[in-house]
PDB file of C-alpha atoms in Angstrom:
ATOM      1  CA  MET L   6     175.929 -72.165 187.549  1.00  0.00           C
ATOM      2  CA  ASN L   7     173.884 -71.755 184.344  1.00  0.00           C
ATOM      3  CA  ASN L   8     172.792 -68.801 182.281  1.00  0.00           C
ATOM      4  CA  ASP L   9     169.391 -68.358 183.913  1.00  0.00           C
ATOM      5  CA  TYR L  10     169.864 -65.526 186.348  1.00  0.00           C
ATOM      6  CA  LEU L  11     166.572 -66.441 188.037  1.00  0.00           C
ATOM      7  CA  ASP L  12     167.642 -70.018 188.791  1.00  0.00           C
ATOM      8  CA  PRO L  13     168.311 -70.264 192.565  1.00  0.00           C
ATOM      9  CA  ILE L  14     171.229 -72.633 191.960  1.00  0.00           C
ATOM     10  CA  ASN L  15     173.123 -69.571 190.768  1.00  0.00           C
ATOM     11  CA  SER L  16     172.725 -67.863 194.124  1.00  0.00           C
ATOM     12  CA  LEU L  17     174.470 -70.690 195.953  1.00  0.00           C
ATOM     13  CA  HIS L  18     177.468 -69.259 197.883  1.00  0.00           C
ATOM     14  CA  MET L  19     176.735 -65.869 196.310  1.00  0.00           C
ATOM     15  CA  PRO L  20     177.433 -63.867 199.485  1.00  0.00           C
ATOM     16  CA  GLU L  21     180.912 -65.332 199.833  1.00  0.00           C
ATOM     17  CA  LEU L  22     181.504 -65.038 196.090  1.00  0.00           C
ATOM     18  CA  ALA L  23     180.676 -61.332 196.277  1.00  0.00           C
ATOM     19  CA  ASP L  24     182.723 -60.744 199.410  1.00  0.00           C
ATOM     20  CA  THR L  25     185.831 -62.524 198.144  1.00  0.00           C
ATOM     21  CA  THR L  26     185.686 -60.598 194.876  1.00  0.00           C
ATOM     22  CA  LEU L  27     185.106 -57.203 196.481  1.00  0.00           C
ATOM     23  CA  ALA L  28     187.752 -57.829 199.123  1.00  0.00           C
ATOM     24  CA  MET L  29     190.247 -58.690 196.386  1.00  0.00           C
ATOM     25  CA  ASP L  30     189.319 -55.428 194.686  1.00  0.00           C
ATOM     26  CA  LEU L  31     190.042 -53.542 197.898  1.00  0.00           C
ATOM     27  CA  LEU L  32     193.370 -55.378 198.224  1.00  0.00           C
ATOM     28  CA  MET L  33     194.368 -54.515 194.642  1.00  0.00           C
ATOM     29  CA  ARG L  34     193.441 -50.859 195.195  1.00  0.00           C
ATOM     30  CA  ALA L  35     195.435 -50.785 198.430  1.00  0.00           C
ATOM     31  CA  LYS L  36     198.483 -52.165 196.616  1.00  0.00           C
ATOM     32  CA  GLU L  37     198.095 -49.723 193.728  1.00  0.00           C
ATOM     33  CA  ALA L  38     197.796 -46.817 196.180  1.00  0.00           C
ATOM     34  CA  VAL L  39     201.083 -47.745 197.853  1.00  0.00           C
ATOM     35  CA  ARG L  40     202.887 -48.213 194.543  1.00  0.00           C
ATOM     36  CA  ASN L  41     201.547 -45.022 192.937  1.00  0.00           C
ATOM     37  CA  THR L  42     202.272 -42.907 196.001  1.00  0.00           C
ATOM     38  CA  ALA L  43     205.820 -44.258 196.283  1.00  0.00           C
ATOM     39  CA  ILE L  44     206.446 -43.323 192.658  1.00  0.00           C
ATOM     40  CA  ALA L  45     204.868 -39.883 193.133  1.00  0.00           C
ATOM     41  CA  ILE L  46     207.238 -39.194 196.028  1.00  0.00           C
ATOM     42  CA  THR L  47     210.204 -39.819 193.724  1.00  0.00           C
ATOM     43  CA  GLU L  48     208.879 -37.113 191.396  1.00  0.00           C
ATOM     44  CA  ALA L  49     208.066 -34.602 194.105  1.00  0.00           C
ATOM     45  CA  ALA L  50     210.473 -31.673 194.358  1.00  0.00           C
ATOM     46  CA  THR L  51     208.548 -29.439 196.737  1.00  0.00           C
ATOM     47  CA  PRO L  52     209.245 -30.405 200.363  1.00  0.00           C
ATOM     48  CA  GLU L  53     205.687 -29.771 201.509  1.00  0.00           C
ATOM     49  CA  LEU L  54     204.385 -32.176 198.859  1.00  0.00           C
ATOM     50  CA  ARG L  55     206.983 -34.844 199.682  1.00  0.00           C
ATOM     51  CA  LEU L  56     205.962 -34.723 203.346  1.00  0.00           C
ATOM     52  CA  ALA L  57     202.251 -34.972 202.518  1.00  0.00           C
ATOM     53  CA  LEU L  58     202.866 -37.953 200.251  1.00  0.00           C
ATOM     54  CA  ARG L  59     205.078 -39.679 202.818  1.00  0.00           C
ATOM     55  CA  ASN L  60     202.337 -39.400 205.418  1.00  0.00           C
ATOM     56  CA  GLN L  61     199.829 -40.669 202.878  1.00  0.00           C
ATOM     57  CA  LEU L  62     202.135 -43.587 202.059  1.00  0.00           C
ATOM     58  CA  ARG L  63     202.350 -44.555 205.725  1.00  0.00           C
ATOM     59  CA  GLN L  64     198.560 -44.559 205.926  1.00  0.00           C
ATOM     60  CA  GLU L  65     198.267 -46.611 202.754  1.00  0.00           C
ATOM     61  CA  LEU L  66     200.779 -49.183 204.013  1.00  0.00           C
ATOM     62  CA  ALA L  67     198.696 -49.547 207.181  1.00  0.00           C
ATOM     63  CA  MET L  68     195.510 -49.997 205.138  1.00  0.00           C
ATOM     64  CA  HIS L  69     197.174 -52.603 202.946  1.00  0.00           C
ATOM     65  CA  LYS L  70     198.270 -54.497 206.051  1.00  0.00           C
ATOM     66  CA  GLU L  71     194.757 -54.356 207.484  1.00  0.00           C
ATOM     67  CA  VAL L  72     193.121 -55.594 204.277  1.00  0.00           C
ATOM     68  CA  THR L  73     195.627 -58.434 203.968  1.00  0.00           C
ATOM     69  CA  GLU L  74     195.083 -59.521 207.578  1.00  0.00           C
ATOM     70  CA  LEU L  75     191.306 -59.520 207.197  1.00  0.00           C
ATOM     71  CA  MET L  76     191.469 -61.618 204.036  1.00  0.00           C
ATOM     72  CA  VAL L  77     193.922 -64.119 205.518  1.00  0.00           C
ATOM     73  CA  ARG L  78     191.758 -64.423 208.636  1.00  0.00           C
ATOM     74  CA  LYS L  79     188.672 -65.046 206.486  1.00  0.00           C
ATOM     75  CA  ARG L  80     190.625 -67.546 204.368  1.00  0.00           C
ATOM     76  CA  TRP L  81     189.909 -65.382 201.256  1.00  0.00           C
ATOM     77  CA  PHE L  82     193.645 -65.023 200.671  1.00  0.00           C
ATOM     78  CA  HIS L  83     196.395 -67.645 201.081  1.00  0.00           C
ATOM     79  CA  PRO L  84     199.853 -66.075 200.731  1.00  0.00           C
ATOM     80  CA  TYR L  85     201.543 -69.151 202.260  1.00  0.00           C
ATOM     81  CA  GLU L  86     199.412 -72.005 200.863  1.00  0.00           C
ATOM     82  CA  LEU L  87     199.632 -71.064 197.208  1.00  0.00           C
ATOM     83  CA  SER L  88     197.823 -74.138 195.930  1.00  0.00           C
ATOM     84  CA  GLU L  89     194.812 -72.904 197.942  1.00  0.00           C
ATOM     85  CA  GLN L  90     195.192 -69.502 196.334  1.00  0.00           C
ATOM     86  CA  TYR L  91     195.448 -71.219 192.966  1.00  0.00           C
ATOM     87  CA  LYS L  92     192.028 -72.842 193.484  1.00  0.00           C
ATOM     88  CA  LEU L  93     190.442 -69.559 194.584  1.00  0.00           C
ATOM     89  CA  ASP L  94     191.890 -67.697 191.611  1.00  0.00           C
ATOM     90  CA  MET L  95     190.596 -70.261 189.127  1.00  0.00           C
ATOM     91  CA  LEU L  96     187.160 -70.503 190.758  1.00  0.00           C
ATOM     92  CA  ALA L  97     186.782 -66.726 190.859  1.00  0.00           C
ATOM     93  CA  ALA L  98     187.767 -66.496 187.217  1.00  0.00           C
ATOM     94  CA  ASN L  99     185.322 -69.215 186.157  1.00  0.00           C
ATOM     95  CA  ASN L 100     182.443 -67.742 188.115  1.00  0.00           C
ATOM     96  CA  THR L 101     183.076 -64.221 186.929  1.00  0.00           C
ATOM     97  CA  VAL L 102     183.307 -65.330 183.297  1.00  0.00           C
ATOM     98  CA  LYS L 103     179.987 -67.197 183.707  1.00  0.00           C
ATOM     99  CA  ILE L 104     178.270 -64.200 185.310  1.00  0.00           C
ATOM    100  CA  SER L 105     179.624 -61.884 182.621  1.00  0.00           C
ATOM    101  CA  GLY L 106     177.896 -64.083 180.041  1.00  0.00           C
ATOM    102  CA  MET L 107     174.479 -63.581 181.627  1.00  0.00           C
ATOM    103  CA  ASN L 108     172.062 -61.028 180.198  1.00  0.00           C
ATOM    104  CA  LEU L 109     171.478 -58.962 183.333  1.00  0.00           C
ATOM    105  CA  TYR L 110     170.773 -55.431 182.177  1.00  0.00           C
ATOM    106  CA  ARG L 111     167.994 -53.729 180.233  1.00  0.00           C
ATOM    107  CA  GLU L 112     168.809 -52.935 176.663  1.00  0.00           C
ATOM    108  CA  ASP L 113     168.029 -49.194 176.811  1.00  0.00           C
ATOM    109  CA  SER L 114     170.106 -47.726 179.634  1.00  0.00           C
ATOM    110  CA  SER L 115     169.386 -44.057 178.939  1.00  0.00           C
ATOM    111  CA  ARG L 116     166.524 -43.874 181.496  1.00  0.00           C
ATOM    112  CA  LYS L 117     165.200 -41.064 179.375  1.00  0.00           C
ATOM    113  CA  GLY L 118     163.226 -38.538 181.371  1.00  0.00           C
ATOM    114  CA  MET L 119     164.337 -39.607 184.805  1.00  0.00           C
ATOM    115  CA  PHE L 120     166.968 -36.908 185.231  1.00  0.00           C
ATOM    116  CA  TYR L 121     165.630 -33.952 183.266  1.00  0.00           C
ATOM    117  CA  ASP L 122     164.012 -30.899 184.924  1.00  0.00           C
ATOM    118  CA  THR L 123     160.734 -31.614 183.124  1.00  0.00           C
ATOM    119  CA  PRO L 124     160.467 -35.413 183.217  1.00  0.00           C
ATOM    120  CA  ASP L 125     157.652 -35.568 180.673  1.00  0.00           C
ATOM    121  CA  GLN L 126     159.574 -33.589 178.086  1.00  0.00           C
ATOM    122  CA  HIS L 127     160.609 -36.709 176.203  1.00  0.00           C
ATOM    123  CA  ILE L 128     156.940 -37.744 175.749  1.00  0.00           C
ATOM    124  CA  GLY L 129     156.303 -34.607 173.683  1.00  0.00           C
ATOM    125  CA  GLY L 130     152.922 -33.502 172.432  1.00  0.00           C
ATOM    126  CA  GLU L 131     150.237 -32.178 174.774  1.00  0.00           C
ATOM    127  CA  GLN L 132     151.241 -34.551 177.593  1.00  0.00           C
ATOM    128  CA  ALA L 133     154.697 -32.945 177.938  1.00  0.00           C
TER     129      ALA L 133
ATOM    130  CA  MET H  13     217.754 -27.842 195.319  1.00  0.00           C
ATOM    131  CA  THR H  14     216.179 -24.387 195.037  1.00  0.00           C
ATOM    132  CA  THR H  15     212.587 -24.519 196.191  1.00  0.00           C
ATOM    133  CA  ARG H  16     209.900 -21.917 195.465  1.00  0.00           C
ATOM    134  CA  SER H  17     207.243 -22.015 198.126  1.00  0.00           C
ATOM    135  CA  GLN H  18     204.095 -21.256 196.211  1.00  0.00           C
ATOM    136  CA  THR H  19     203.929 -22.868 192.766  1.00  0.00           C
ATOM    137  CA  LEU H  20     204.582 -26.591 192.370  1.00  0.00           C
ATOM    138  CA  ALA H  21     206.899 -28.016 189.741  1.00  0.00           C
ATOM    139  CA  ALA H  22     205.481 -29.448 186.507  1.00  0.00           C
ATOM    140  CA  HIS H  23     206.037 -33.164 187.011  1.00  0.00           C
ATOM    141  CA  GLU H  24     204.824 -33.305 190.596  1.00  0.00           C
ATOM    142  CA  SER H  25     201.718 -31.342 189.618  1.00  0.00           C
ATOM    143  CA  VAL H  26     200.769 -33.818 186.900  1.00  0.00           C
ATOM    144  CA  ASP H  27     201.374 -36.647 189.364  1.00  0.00           C
ATOM    145  CA  LEU H  28     199.026 -34.835 191.744  1.00  0.00           C
ATOM    146  CA  HIS H  29     196.417 -34.930 188.980  1.00  0.00           C
ATOM    147  CA  GLU H  30     196.834 -38.733 188.834  1.00  0.00           C
ATOM    148  CA  MET H  31     196.867 -39.106 192.612  1.00  0.00           C
ATOM    149  CA  LEU H  32     193.764 -36.982 193.189  1.00  0.00           C
ATOM    150  CA  ASN H  33     191.826 -38.932 190.569  1.00  0.00           C
ATOM    151  CA  MET H  34     192.983 -42.222 192.070  1.00  0.00           C
ATOM    152  CA  LYS H  35     191.745 -41.158 195.494  1.00  0.00           C
ATOM    153  CA  THR H  36     188.463 -39.799 194.128  1.00  0.00           C
ATOM    154  CA  LEU H  37     187.707 -43.043 192.306  1.00  0.00           C
ATOM    155  CA  GLY H  38     188.802 -45.071 195.310  1.00  0.00           C
ATOM    156  CA  LEU H  39     186.405 -43.130 197.489  1.00  0.00           C
ATOM    157  CA  ALA H  40     183.554 -43.618 195.007  1.00  0.00           C
ATOM    158  CA  LYS H  41     184.219 -47.351 194.849  1.00  0.00           C
ATOM    159  CA  SER H  42     184.623 -47.858 198.601  1.00  0.00           C
ATOM    160  CA  LYS H  43     181.344 -46.036 199.111  1.00  0.00           C
ATOM    161  CA  LEU H  44     179.522 -47.931 196.355  1.00  0.00           C
ATOM    162  CA  LEU H  45     180.751 -51.384 197.355  1.00  0.00           C
ATOM    163  CA  GLN H  46     179.446 -50.991 200.897  1.00  0.00           C
ATOM    164  CA  GLY H  47     176.055 -51.477 199.308  1.00  0.00           C
ATOM    165  CA  LEU H  48     177.084 -54.804 197.811  1.00  0.00           C
ATOM    166  CA  VAL H  49     179.160 -56.599 200.429  1.00  0.00           C
ATOM    167  CA  PHE H  50     177.608 -59.058 202.901  1.00  0.00           C
ATOM    168  CA  ASP H  51     180.452 -59.414 205.399  1.00  0.00           C
ATOM    169  CA  VAL H  52     180.142 -56.829 208.175  1.00  0.00           C
ATOM    170  CA  GLU H  53     183.884 -56.548 208.835  1.00  0.00           C
ATOM    171  CA  LEU H  54     184.592 -56.010 205.129  1.00  0.00           C
ATOM    172  CA  LYS H  55     181.925 -53.309 205.046  1.00  0.00           C
ATOM    173  CA  ALA H  56     183.580 -51.598 208.037  1.00  0.00           C
ATOM    174  CA  LEU H  57     186.963 -51.721 206.314  1.00  0.00           C
ATOM    175  CA  LEU H  58     185.462 -50.193 203.141  1.00  0.00           C
ATOM    176  CA  GLN H  59     184.030 -47.418 205.309  1.00  0.00           C
ATOM    177  CA  LYS H  60     187.431 -46.829 206.897  1.00  0.00           C
ATOM    178  CA  ASP H  61     189.059 -46.757 203.449  1.00  0.00           C
ATOM    179  CA  ALA H  62     186.436 -44.231 202.321  1.00  0.00           C
ATOM    180  CA  GLU H  63     187.132 -41.987 205.318  1.00  0.00           C
ATOM    181  CA  LEU H  64     190.899 -42.106 204.787  1.00  0.00           C
ATOM    182  CA  SER H  65     190.450 -41.401 201.089  1.00  0.00           C
ATOM    183  CA  ALA H  66     188.286 -38.378 201.862  1.00  0.00           C
ATOM    184  CA  GLN H  67     191.006 -37.039 204.171  1.00  0.00           C
ATOM    185  CA  SER H  68     193.672 -37.611 201.533  1.00  0.00           C
ATOM    186  CA  ILE H  69     191.517 -35.828 198.954  1.00  0.00           C
ATOM    187  CA  ALA H  70     191.256 -32.714 201.139  1.00  0.00           C
ATOM    188  CA  ASN H  71     195.029 -32.758 201.613  1.00  0.00           C
ATOM    189  CA  LEU H  72     195.764 -33.286 197.942  1.00  0.00           C
ATOM    190  CA  GLN H  73     193.323 -30.572 196.860  1.00  0.00           C
ATOM    191  CA  ARG H  74     195.101 -28.053 199.096  1.00  0.00           C
ATOM    192  CA  LEU H  75     198.375 -28.898 197.384  1.00  0.00           C
ATOM    193  CA  TYR H  76     196.866 -29.214 193.897  1.00  0.00           C
ATOM    194  CA  ALA H  77     195.738 -25.584 194.222  1.00  0.00           C
ATOM    195  CA  LYS H  78     199.441 -24.707 193.920  1.00  0.00           C
ATOM    196  CA  ALA H  79     199.798 -26.331 190.509  1.00  0.00           C
ATOM    197  CA  PRO H  80     201.037 -23.934 187.807  1.00  0.00           C
ATOM    198  CA  PHE H  81     197.959 -24.755 185.715  1.00  0.00           C
ATOM    199  CA  GLN H  82     195.398 -24.179 188.479  1.00  0.00           C
ATOM    200  CA  ALA H  83     192.211 -22.280 187.546  1.00  0.00           C
ATOM    201  CA  PRO H  84     188.985 -21.117 189.237  1.00  0.00           C
ATOM    202  CA  VAL H  85     186.609 -24.056 189.712  1.00  0.00           C
ATOM    203  CA  PRO H  86     183.080 -23.284 188.410  1.00  0.00           C
ATOM    204  CA  PRO H  87     180.073 -24.423 190.480  1.00  0.00           C
ATOM    205  CA  ASN H  88     178.847 -27.832 189.264  1.00  0.00           C
ATOM    206  CA  ARG H  89     176.301 -26.573 186.674  1.00  0.00           C
ATOM    207  CA  PRO H  90     175.701 -29.084 183.859  1.00  0.00           C
ATOM    208  CA  THR H  91     174.945 -27.415 180.548  1.00  0.00           C
ATOM    209  CA  PRO H  92     171.125 -27.312 180.432  1.00  0.00           C
ATOM    210  CA  ILE H  93     170.136 -30.612 178.813  1.00  0.00           C
ATOM    211  CA  LEU H  94     166.872 -29.205 177.451  1.00  0.00           C
ATOM    212  CA  GLN H  95     168.564 -26.342 175.625  1.00  0.00           C
ATOM    213  CA  GLY H  96     168.037 -27.875 172.225  1.00  0.00           C
ATOM    214  CA  GLY H  97     168.469 -31.290 173.913  1.00  0.00           C
ATOM    215  CA  GLY H  98     165.688 -33.413 175.373  1.00  0.00           C
ATOM    216  CA  LYS H  99     164.848 -34.823 171.949  1.00  0.00           C
ATOM    217  CA  ASP H 100     166.239 -38.258 171.115  1.00  0.00           C
ATOM    218  CA  GLU H 101     169.778 -37.246 170.188  1.00  0.00           C
TER     219      GLU H 101
END
């Protein structure tokens, strides 16, 4: 993988690279949801709130289980073969660092004029 | 533990603030990422996560309305950008 974002070599395995990364994001969010909700329950005094959070926690535990199972089945996650997980972690880190070094976005991100009521306002003068 | 039905306690209300924002951002992300993933099963799971998050949000909003610091929610009306704006700030 080099710095030329147009070079096709960089798109090799890109679908799986994207999927493994985005699945890991979903897994992390599922874990955070469980942990945050569990903590919130321990701060909840009102019974109605405790019950709502408990039900939410149950749902979140089920989602976490489902995400984990999908990733293990797809061999995107190796809880038992940690040396496999080690390789994936390192590869993902390397690839992501490389991609982050690429110049992918336009300099001016304001998209001036695209979201105003009168789009030509920013031109000014008689064309506005 | 004396419980008052209507208004929530302070700590749990601030935690509800955190929880609602977590769910809102989770929903945004699960919706957005469906446009990026290739794997069909992963996309389906993101959709399921989005649906569950939306349900949780409705639930949490109902409870959050009982926070001691609740207030009327204005319609989503951004301050007019062109009022003095529009020029290169």
